[in-house]
């Protein structure tokens, strides 16, 4: 075991202890003892500057640090009954249904509940990774894929989803490795082959996001990340709900198949209102899509281009 792995483990354990203090689950004497233990561990293993150490660690070790070791402990050592596994299956199926309805947060909650009842089931972690990806939390998606592989090292879909998460983080070198392993396990899966090709293209273009915010323009850009982060703004959510209640918009949406100009009118109206509601989001869209914005869309001059986002497989049954 290398020193870096030991440090990663200690940092994870220290993180668990700090969370216990933050949650105020301990009395004052217990908190004092835990704080002393934290100081001793950080000093003994030279991990006292966790934020700086994290910034200089490799991407793989940074992802490792996201794993909740208490969750791993529970998964490895808590015994579950067959009845609980059946209940977990029912809850998982409900989560899958919610994913198909694009209710990703609700699906995530169901996968969390299912894991409590059947914590050694790799499918549950892999499905939860899909929910995290849809919600834009790609670091947690990577962690869940790794947990799935703890219980099934030959789980191709876990490698595939890990590749998607790394791609969304603009870590295309790690995505490539994950896709290659997925293809090795499932050679007939065309999605993995397509996603590998995209990752290799990004690497060839120098799009590996070193020193840039994940998904930002300097890292190759990720439109999904920008939209997900912006839509978390209550003002944007209100704007979109109001927009979809506009009779002109709903009428145009219903007729766009036979009248492309109506759809273009919707785009222009959407852009104008979006510019009023959130100029920063519109500027982000311009930066990511550049010349690929539709004609007459503010900041866009060329016809739409084809996308090359990784393909997300459906939840496991």
CSV table of C-alpha atoms in Angstrom, one decimal:
chain,number,residue,atom,x,y,z
A,1,UNK,CA,0.0,0.0,0.0
A,2,UNK,CA,1.5,3.3,-1.1
A,3,UNK,CA,1.9,6.3,1.2
A,4,UNK,CA,-0.6,8.2,-1.0
A,5,UNK,CA,-3.3,5.6,-0.6
A,6,UNK,CA,-2.7,5.6,3.2
A,7,UNK,CA,-3.1,9.3,3.3
A,8,UNK,CA,-6.3,9.1,1.2
A,9,UNK,CA,-7.7,6.6,3.7
A,10,UNK,CA,-6.7,8.8,6.7
A,11,UNK,CA,-8.2,11.9,5.0
A,12,UNK,CA,-11.4,10.0,4.4
A,13,UNK,CA,-11.5,8.9,8.1
A,14,UNK,CA,-10.8,12.4,9.3
A,15,UNK,CA,-13.6,13.6,7.1
A,16,UNK,CA,-15.9,11.2,8.8
A,17,UNK,CA,-14.8,12.4,12.2
A,18,UNK,CA,-15.3,16.0,11.2
A,19,UNK,CA,-18.7,15.3,9.9
A,20,UNK,CA,-19.6,13.8,13.3
A,21,UNK,CA,-18.6,17.1,14.9
A,22,UNK,CA,-20.4,19.2,12.3
A,23,UNK,CA,-23.6,17.2,12.8
A,24,UNK,CA,-23.6,18.0,16.5
A,25,UNK,CA,-24.2,14.3,17.4
A,26,UNK,CA,-21.6,14.4,20.2
A,27,UNK,CA,-21.6,16.1,23.6
A,28,UNK,CA,-18.9,18.7,24.4
A,29,UNK,CA,-16.6,16.1,26.0
A,30,UNK,CA,-16.9,13.7,23.1
A,31,UNK,CA,-16.4,16.5,20.6
A,32,UNK,CA,-13.2,17.6,22.4
A,33,UNK,CA,-11.8,14.0,22.3
A,34,UNK,CA,-12.7,13.7,18.6
A,35,UNK,CA,-11.0,17.0,17.8
A,36,UNK,CA,-7.9,15.9,19.6
A,37,UNK,CA,-8.0,12.6,17.6
A,38,UNK,CA,-8.3,14.5,14.3
A,39,UNK,CA,-5.3,16.7,15.2
A,40,UNK,CA,-3.2,13.7,16.1
A,41,UNK,CA,-4.1,11.8,12.9
A,42,UNK,CA,-3.5,14.9,10.7
A,43,UNK,CA,-0.1,15.5,12.4
A,44,UNK,CA,1.0,11.8,12.3
A,45,UNK,CA,0.2,11.3,8.6
A,46,UNK,CA,1.0,14.8,7.5
A,47,UNK,CA,-2.4,15.5,6.1
A,48,UNK,CA,-3.2,18.6,8.1
A,49,UNK,CA,-3.4,20.9,4.9
A,50,UNK,CA,-6.1,18.8,3.3
A,51,UNK,CA,-7.4,21.4,0.9
A,52,UNK,CA,-3.9,22.1,-0.5
A,53,UNK,CA,-3.0,18.4,-0.6
A,54,UNK,CA,-6.2,17.7,-2.4
A,55,UNK,CA,-5.5,20.3,-5.0
A,56,UNK,CA,-2.1,18.8,-5.8
A,57,UNK,CA,-3.1,15.1,-5.8
A,58,UNK,CA,-3.7,13.1,-8.9
A,59,UNK,CA,-7.2,13.0,-10.4
A,60,UNK,CA,-7.5,9.4,-9.4
A,61,UNK,CA,-6.7,10.0,-5.7
A,62,UNK,CA,-9.0,13.0,-5.7
A,63,UNK,CA,-11.8,10.8,-6.8
A,64,UNK,CA,-10.9,8.2,-4.2
A,65,UNK,CA,-11.2,10.8,-1.5
A,66,UNK,CA,-14.9,11.2,-2.4
A,67,UNK,CA,-15.7,7.7,-1.2
A,68,UNK,CA,-17.6,7.6,2.1
A,69,UNK,CA,-15.6,5.0,4.1
A,70,UNK,CA,-18.4,4.6,6.6
A,71,UNK,CA,-20.7,3.7,3.7
A,72,UNK,CA,-18.2,1.1,2.6
A,73,UNK,CA,-18.0,-0.3,6.1
A,74,UNK,CA,-21.8,-0.6,6.4
A,75,UNK,CA,-21.9,-2.2,3.0
A,76,UNK,CA,-19.2,-4.8,3.8
A,77,UNK,CA,-20.2,-5.8,7.3
A,78,UNK,CA,-23.9,-5.3,7.8
A,79,UNK,CA,-25.9,-8.4,7.1
A,80,UNK,CA,-29.2,-8.2,5.3
A,81,UNK,CA,-32.1,-10.6,5.1
A,82,UNK,CA,-33.6,-12.0,1.9
A,83,UNK,CA,-36.8,-10.0,2.7
A,84,UNK,CA,-34.8,-6.8,2.7
A,85,UNK,CA,-33.3,-7.7,-0.6
A,86,UNK,CA,-36.7,-8.1,-2.1
A,87,UNK,CA,-37.8,-4.8,-0.7
A,88,UNK,CA,-34.6,-3.2,-2.1
A,89,UNK,CA,-35.6,-4.6,-5.5
A,90,UNK,CA,-39.0,-3.0,-5.4
A,91,UNK,CA,-37.6,0.3,-4.3
A,92,UNK,CA,-35.0,0.1,-7.1
A,93,UNK,CA,-37.6,-0.6,-9.7
A,94,UNK,CA,-39.5,2.5,-8.5
A,95,UNK,CA,-36.3,4.5,-8.9
A,96,UNK,CA,-35.9,3.2,-12.4
A,97,UNK,CA,-39.5,4.3,-13.2
A,98,UNK,CA,-38.7,7.8,-11.9
A,99,UNK,CA,-35.5,8.0,-14.0
A,100,UNK,CA,-37.6,7.3,-17.1
A,101,UNK,CA,-39.9,10.2,-16.1
A,102,UNK,CA,-36.8,12.5,-15.7
A,103,UNK,CA,-37.5,12.8,-11.9
A,104,UNK,CA,-33.8,12.3,-11.1
A,105,UNK,CA,-33.8,13.6,-7.5
A,106,UNK,CA,-36.7,11.4,-6.6
A,107,UNK,CA,-35.0,8.4,-8.2
A,108,UNK,CA,-31.8,9.2,-6.2
A,109,UNK,CA,-33.8,9.1,-3.0
A,110,UNK,CA,-35.2,5.7,-3.9
A,111,UNK,CA,-31.7,4.3,-4.8
A,112,UNK,CA,-30.5,5.6,-1.4
A,113,UNK,CA,-33.3,3.7,0.3
A,114,UNK,CA,-32.6,0.5,-1.7
A,115,UNK,CA,-28.9,0.6,-0.8
A,116,UNK,CA,-29.8,0.7,2.9
A,117,UNK,CA,-31.7,-2.6,2.5
A,118,UNK,CA,-29.2,-4.3,0.1
A,119,UNK,CA,-25.9,-2.6,0.4
A,120,UNK,CA,-23.8,-5.2,-1.4
A,121,UNK,CA,-25.8,-4.9,-4.7
A,122,UNK,CA,-23.6,-3.4,-7.4
A,123,UNK,CA,-26.6,-2.5,-9.6
A,124,UNK,CA,-27.9,-0.1,-7.0
A,125,UNK,CA,-24.7,1.9,-6.9
A,126,UNK,CA,-24.5,1.9,-10.7
A,127,UNK,CA,-28.1,3.2,-11.0
A,128,UNK,CA,-27.5,5.8,-8.3
A,129,UNK,CA,-24.4,6.9,-10.3
A,130,UNK,CA,-26.8,7.4,-13.3
A,131,UNK,CA,-29.0,9.7,-11.1
A,132,UNK,CA,-26.0,11.6,-9.9
A,133,UNK,CA,-24.9,12.1,-13.5
A,134,UNK,CA,-28.3,13.5,-14.5
A,135,UNK,CA,-28.2,15.8,-11.5
A,136,UNK,CA,-24.7,17.1,-12.5
A,137,UNK,CA,-22.8,15.6,-9.5
A,138,UNK,CA,-20.2,13.7,-11.5
A,139,UNK,CA,-17.7,13.2,-8.7
A,140,UNK,CA,-20.3,11.2,-6.7
A,141,UNK,CA,-21.2,9.3,-9.9
A,142,UNK,CA,-17.5,8.2,-10.2
A,143,UNK,CA,-17.5,7.2,-6.5
A,144,UNK,CA,-20.6,5.1,-6.9
A,145,UNK,CA,-19.3,3.4,-10.0
A,146,UNK,CA,-16.2,2.4,-8.0
A,147,UNK,CA,-18.3,1.1,-5.2
A,148,UNK,CA,-20.3,-1.0,-7.8
A,149,UNK,CA,-17.0,-2.4,-9.0
A,150,UNK,CA,-16.0,-3.4,-5.4
A,151,UNK,CA,-18.9,-5.9,-5.5
A,152,UNK,CA,-18.6,-6.8,-9.2
A,153,UNK,CA,-15.2,-6.1,-10.7
A,154,UNK,CA,-16.5,-7.3,-14.1
A,155,UNK,CA,-19.5,-4.9,-14.3
A,156,UNK,CA,-19.2,-3.3,-17.7
A,157,UNK,CA,-22.0,-0.8,-17.2
A,158,UNK,CA,-20.2,0.6,-14.1
A,159,UNK,CA,-17.1,1.2,-16.2
A,160,UNK,CA,-19.3,2.8,-18.9
A,161,UNK,CA,-21.0,5.1,-16.5
A,162,UNK,CA,-17.7,6.0,-14.9
A,163,UNK,CA,-16.5,7.0,-18.3
A,164,UNK,CA,-19.5,9.3,-18.8
A,165,UNK,CA,-18.8,10.9,-15.4
A,166,UNK,CA,-15.2,11.5,-16.2
A,167,UNK,CA,-16.1,12.9,-19.6
A,168,UNK,CA,-18.5,15.3,-18.0
A,169,UNK,CA,-15.6,16.4,-15.7
A,170,UNK,CA,-13.4,16.9,-18.8
A,171,UNK,CA,-11.1,14.1,-17.5
A,172,UNK,CA,-11.0,12.4,-20.9
A,173,UNK,CA,-7.9,10.4,-20.2
A,174,UNK,CA,-9.6,8.7,-17.3
A,175,UNK,CA,-12.8,8.4,-19.4
A,176,UNK,CA,-10.9,6.6,-22.2
A,177,UNK,CA,-9.5,4.1,-19.7
A,178,UNK,CA,-13.0,3.4,-18.3
A,179,UNK,CA,-14.5,3.0,-21.8
A,180,UNK,CA,-11.8,0.6,-22.8
A,181,UNK,CA,-12.5,-1.6,-19.8
A,182,UNK,CA,-16.2,-1.4,-20.5
A,183,UNK,CA,-15.6,-2.5,-24.1
A,184,UNK,CA,-13.4,-5.3,-22.9
A,185,UNK,CA,-16.2,-6.6,-20.8
A,186,UNK,CA,-19.1,-5.9,-23.3
A,187,UNK,CA,-17.5,-5.9,-26.8
A,188,UNK,CA,-20.8,-5.6,-28.6
A,189,UNK,CA,-22.0,-2.4,-26.9
A,190,UNK,CA,-21.9,0.3,-29.5
A,191,UNK,CA,-22.5,3.1,-27.0
A,192,UNK,CA,-19.2,2.4,-25.3
A,193,UNK,CA,-17.4,2.4,-28.7
A,194,UNK,CA,-19.0,5.7,-29.6
A,195,UNK,CA,-18.2,7.3,-26.2
A,196,UNK,CA,-14.6,6.0,-26.5
A,197,UNK,CA,-14.2,7.7,-29.9
A,198,UNK,CA,-15.5,11.0,-28.5
A,199,UNK,CA,-13.0,10.8,-25.5
A,200,UNK,CA,-10.2,10.1,-27.9
A,201,UNK,CA,-11.2,13.0,-30.1
A,202,UNK,CA,-11.2,15.3,-27.1
A,203,UNK,CA,-7.8,14.1,-26.0
A,204,UNK,CA,-6.5,14.7,-29.6
A,205,UNK,CA,-7.9,18.2,-29.5
A,206,UNK,CA,-6.2,18.9,-26.2
A,207,UNK,CA,-9.5,19.2,-24.4
A,208,UNK,CA,-8.4,17.5,-21.1
A,209,UNK,CA,-9.4,20.1,-18.5
A,210,UNK,CA,-6.2,20.6,-16.6
A,211,UNK,CA,-6.4,23.7,-14.3
A,212,UNK,CA,-9.9,24.5,-15.4
A,213,UNK,CA,-13.2,24.2,-13.7
A,214,UNK,CA,-14.9,20.9,-14.6
A,215,UNK,CA,-17.1,21.4,-17.6
A,216,UNK,CA,-16.1,25.0,-18.1
A,217,UNK,CA,-15.1,26.6,-21.4
A,218,UNK,CA,-11.4,26.1,-20.7
A,219,UNK,CA,-11.9,22.5,-20.1
A,220,UNK,CA,-13.7,21.9,-23.4
A,221,UNK,CA,-17.1,23.0,-22.0
A,222,UNK,CA,-20.1,21.0,-21.0
A,223,UNK,CA,-23.5,22.5,-21.8
A,224,UNK,CA,-25.3,20.1,-19.5
A,225,UNK,CA,-23.3,21.2,-16.5
A,226,UNK,CA,-23.9,24.9,-17.2
A,227,UNK,CA,-27.7,24.3,-17.6
A,228,UNK,CA,-28.0,22.2,-14.5
A,229,UNK,CA,-26.1,24.7,-12.4
A,230,UNK,CA,-28.1,27.6,-13.7
A,231,UNK,CA,-31.4,25.9,-13.4
A,232,UNK,CA,-30.8,25.4,-9.7
A,233,UNK,CA,-31.4,29.2,-9.5
A,234,UNK,CA,-35.0,29.7,-8.3
A,235,UNK,CA,-35.3,32.7,-10.5
A,236,UNK,CA,-34.5,30.7,-13.6
A,237,UNK,CA,-36.9,27.9,-12.6
A,238,UNK,CA,-39.7,30.5,-12.2
A,239,UNK,CA,-38.8,32.0,-15.6
A,240,UNK,CA,-39.0,28.6,-17.3
A,241,UNK,CA,-42.4,27.8,-15.7
A,242,UNK,CA,-43.8,31.1,-16.7
A,243,UNK,CA,-42.4,30.7,-20.2
A,244,UNK,CA,-44.1,27.3,-20.6
A,245,UNK,CA,-47.4,28.7,-19.6
A,246,UNK,CA,-47.3,31.3,-22.3
A,247,UNK,CA,-50.0,30.4,-24.9
A,248,UNK,CA,-47.8,31.6,-27.8
A,249,UNK,CA,-45.0,29.2,-26.7
A,250,UNK,CA,-47.2,26.2,-26.1
A,251,UNK,CA,-49.0,26.8,-29.5
A,252,UNK,CA,-45.7,27.0,-31.3
A,253,UNK,CA,-44.4,23.9,-29.6
A,254,UNK,CA,-47.4,21.9,-30.7
A,255,UNK,CA,-47.1,23.0,-34.4
A,256,UNK,CA,-43.3,23.1,-34.8
A,257,UNK,CA,-43.2,19.8,-36.7
A,258,UNK,CA,-45.2,21.2,-39.6
A,259,UNK,CA,-43.9,24.8,-39.2
A,260,UNK,CA,-40.1,25.1,-38.4
A,261,UNK,CA,-40.4,28.9,-38.4
A,262,UNK,CA,-42.7,28.6,-35.4
A,263,UNK,CA,-40.0,26.7,-33.5
A,264,UNK,CA,-37.4,29.4,-34.5
A,265,UNK,CA,-39.8,32.0,-33.1
A,266,UNK,CA,-39.8,30.1,-29.9
A,267,UNK,CA,-36.0,30.0,-29.8
A,268,UNK,CA,-35.8,33.7,-30.4
A,269,UNK,CA,-38.4,34.5,-27.7
A,270,UNK,CA,-36.7,32.1,-25.3
A,271,UNK,CA,-33.4,33.7,-25.9
A,272,UNK,CA,-34.8,37.2,-25.4
A,273,UNK,CA,-36.5,36.3,-22.1
A,274,UNK,CA,-33.5,34.2,-21.0
A,275,UNK,CA,-31.3,37.3,-21.6
A,276,UNK,CA,-33.5,39.3,-19.3
A,277,UNK,CA,-33.7,36.6,-16.6
A,278,UNK,CA,-30.1,35.5,-16.7
A,279,UNK,CA,-27.5,37.2,-19.0
A,280,UNK,CA,-24.8,35.1,-17.4
A,281,UNK,CA,-26.4,31.9,-18.5
A,282,UNK,CA,-26.9,33.2,-22.1
A,283,UNK,CA,-23.2,34.2,-22.2
A,284,UNK,CA,-22.2,30.7,-21.0
A,285,UNK,CA,-24.3,29.2,-23.8
A,286,UNK,CA,-22.6,31.5,-26.3
A,287,UNK,CA,-19.1,30.5,-25.0
A,288,UNK,CA,-19.9,26.7,-25.1
A,289,UNK,CA,-21.7,26.5,-28.4
A,290,UNK,CA,-20.1,29.4,-30.2
A,291,UNK,CA,-21.1,29.3,-33.9
A,292,UNK,CA,-23.4,26.3,-33.3
A,293,UNK,CA,-26.2,28.5,-32.0
A,294,UNK,CA,-29.2,28.7,-34.4
A,295,UNK,CA,-29.6,31.6,-36.8
A,296,UNK,CA,-30.9,34.8,-35.2
A,297,UNK,CA,-30.3,33.3,-31.8
A,298,UNK,CA,-28.4,36.1,-29.8
A,299,UNK,CA,-24.7,35.3,-30.3
A,300,UNK,CA,-25.1,32.6,-32.9
A,301,UNK,CA,-24.6,32.9,-36.7
A,302,UNK,CA,-24.4,29.4,-38.1
A,303,UNK,CA,-26.8,26.5,-38.4
A,304,UNK,CA,-26.9,24.0,-35.6
A,305,UNK,CA,-24.0,21.6,-35.4
A,306,UNK,CA,-24.1,17.9,-34.4
A,307,UNK,CA,-23.4,17.1,-30.7
A,308,UNK,CA,-20.9,14.7,-29.4
A,309,UNK,CA,-21.9,14.2,-25.8
A,310,UNK,CA,-21.4,10.7,-24.3
A,311,UNK,CA,-24.4,8.4,-24.5
A,312,UNK,CA,-26.0,7.6,-21.1
A,313,UNK,CA,-27.2,4.0,-20.8
A,314,UNK,CA,-30.6,3.4,-19.1
A,315,UNK,CA,-30.8,2.2,-15.5
A,316,UNK,CA,-30.2,-1.5,-14.9
A,317,UNK,CA,-33.3,-3.6,-14.4
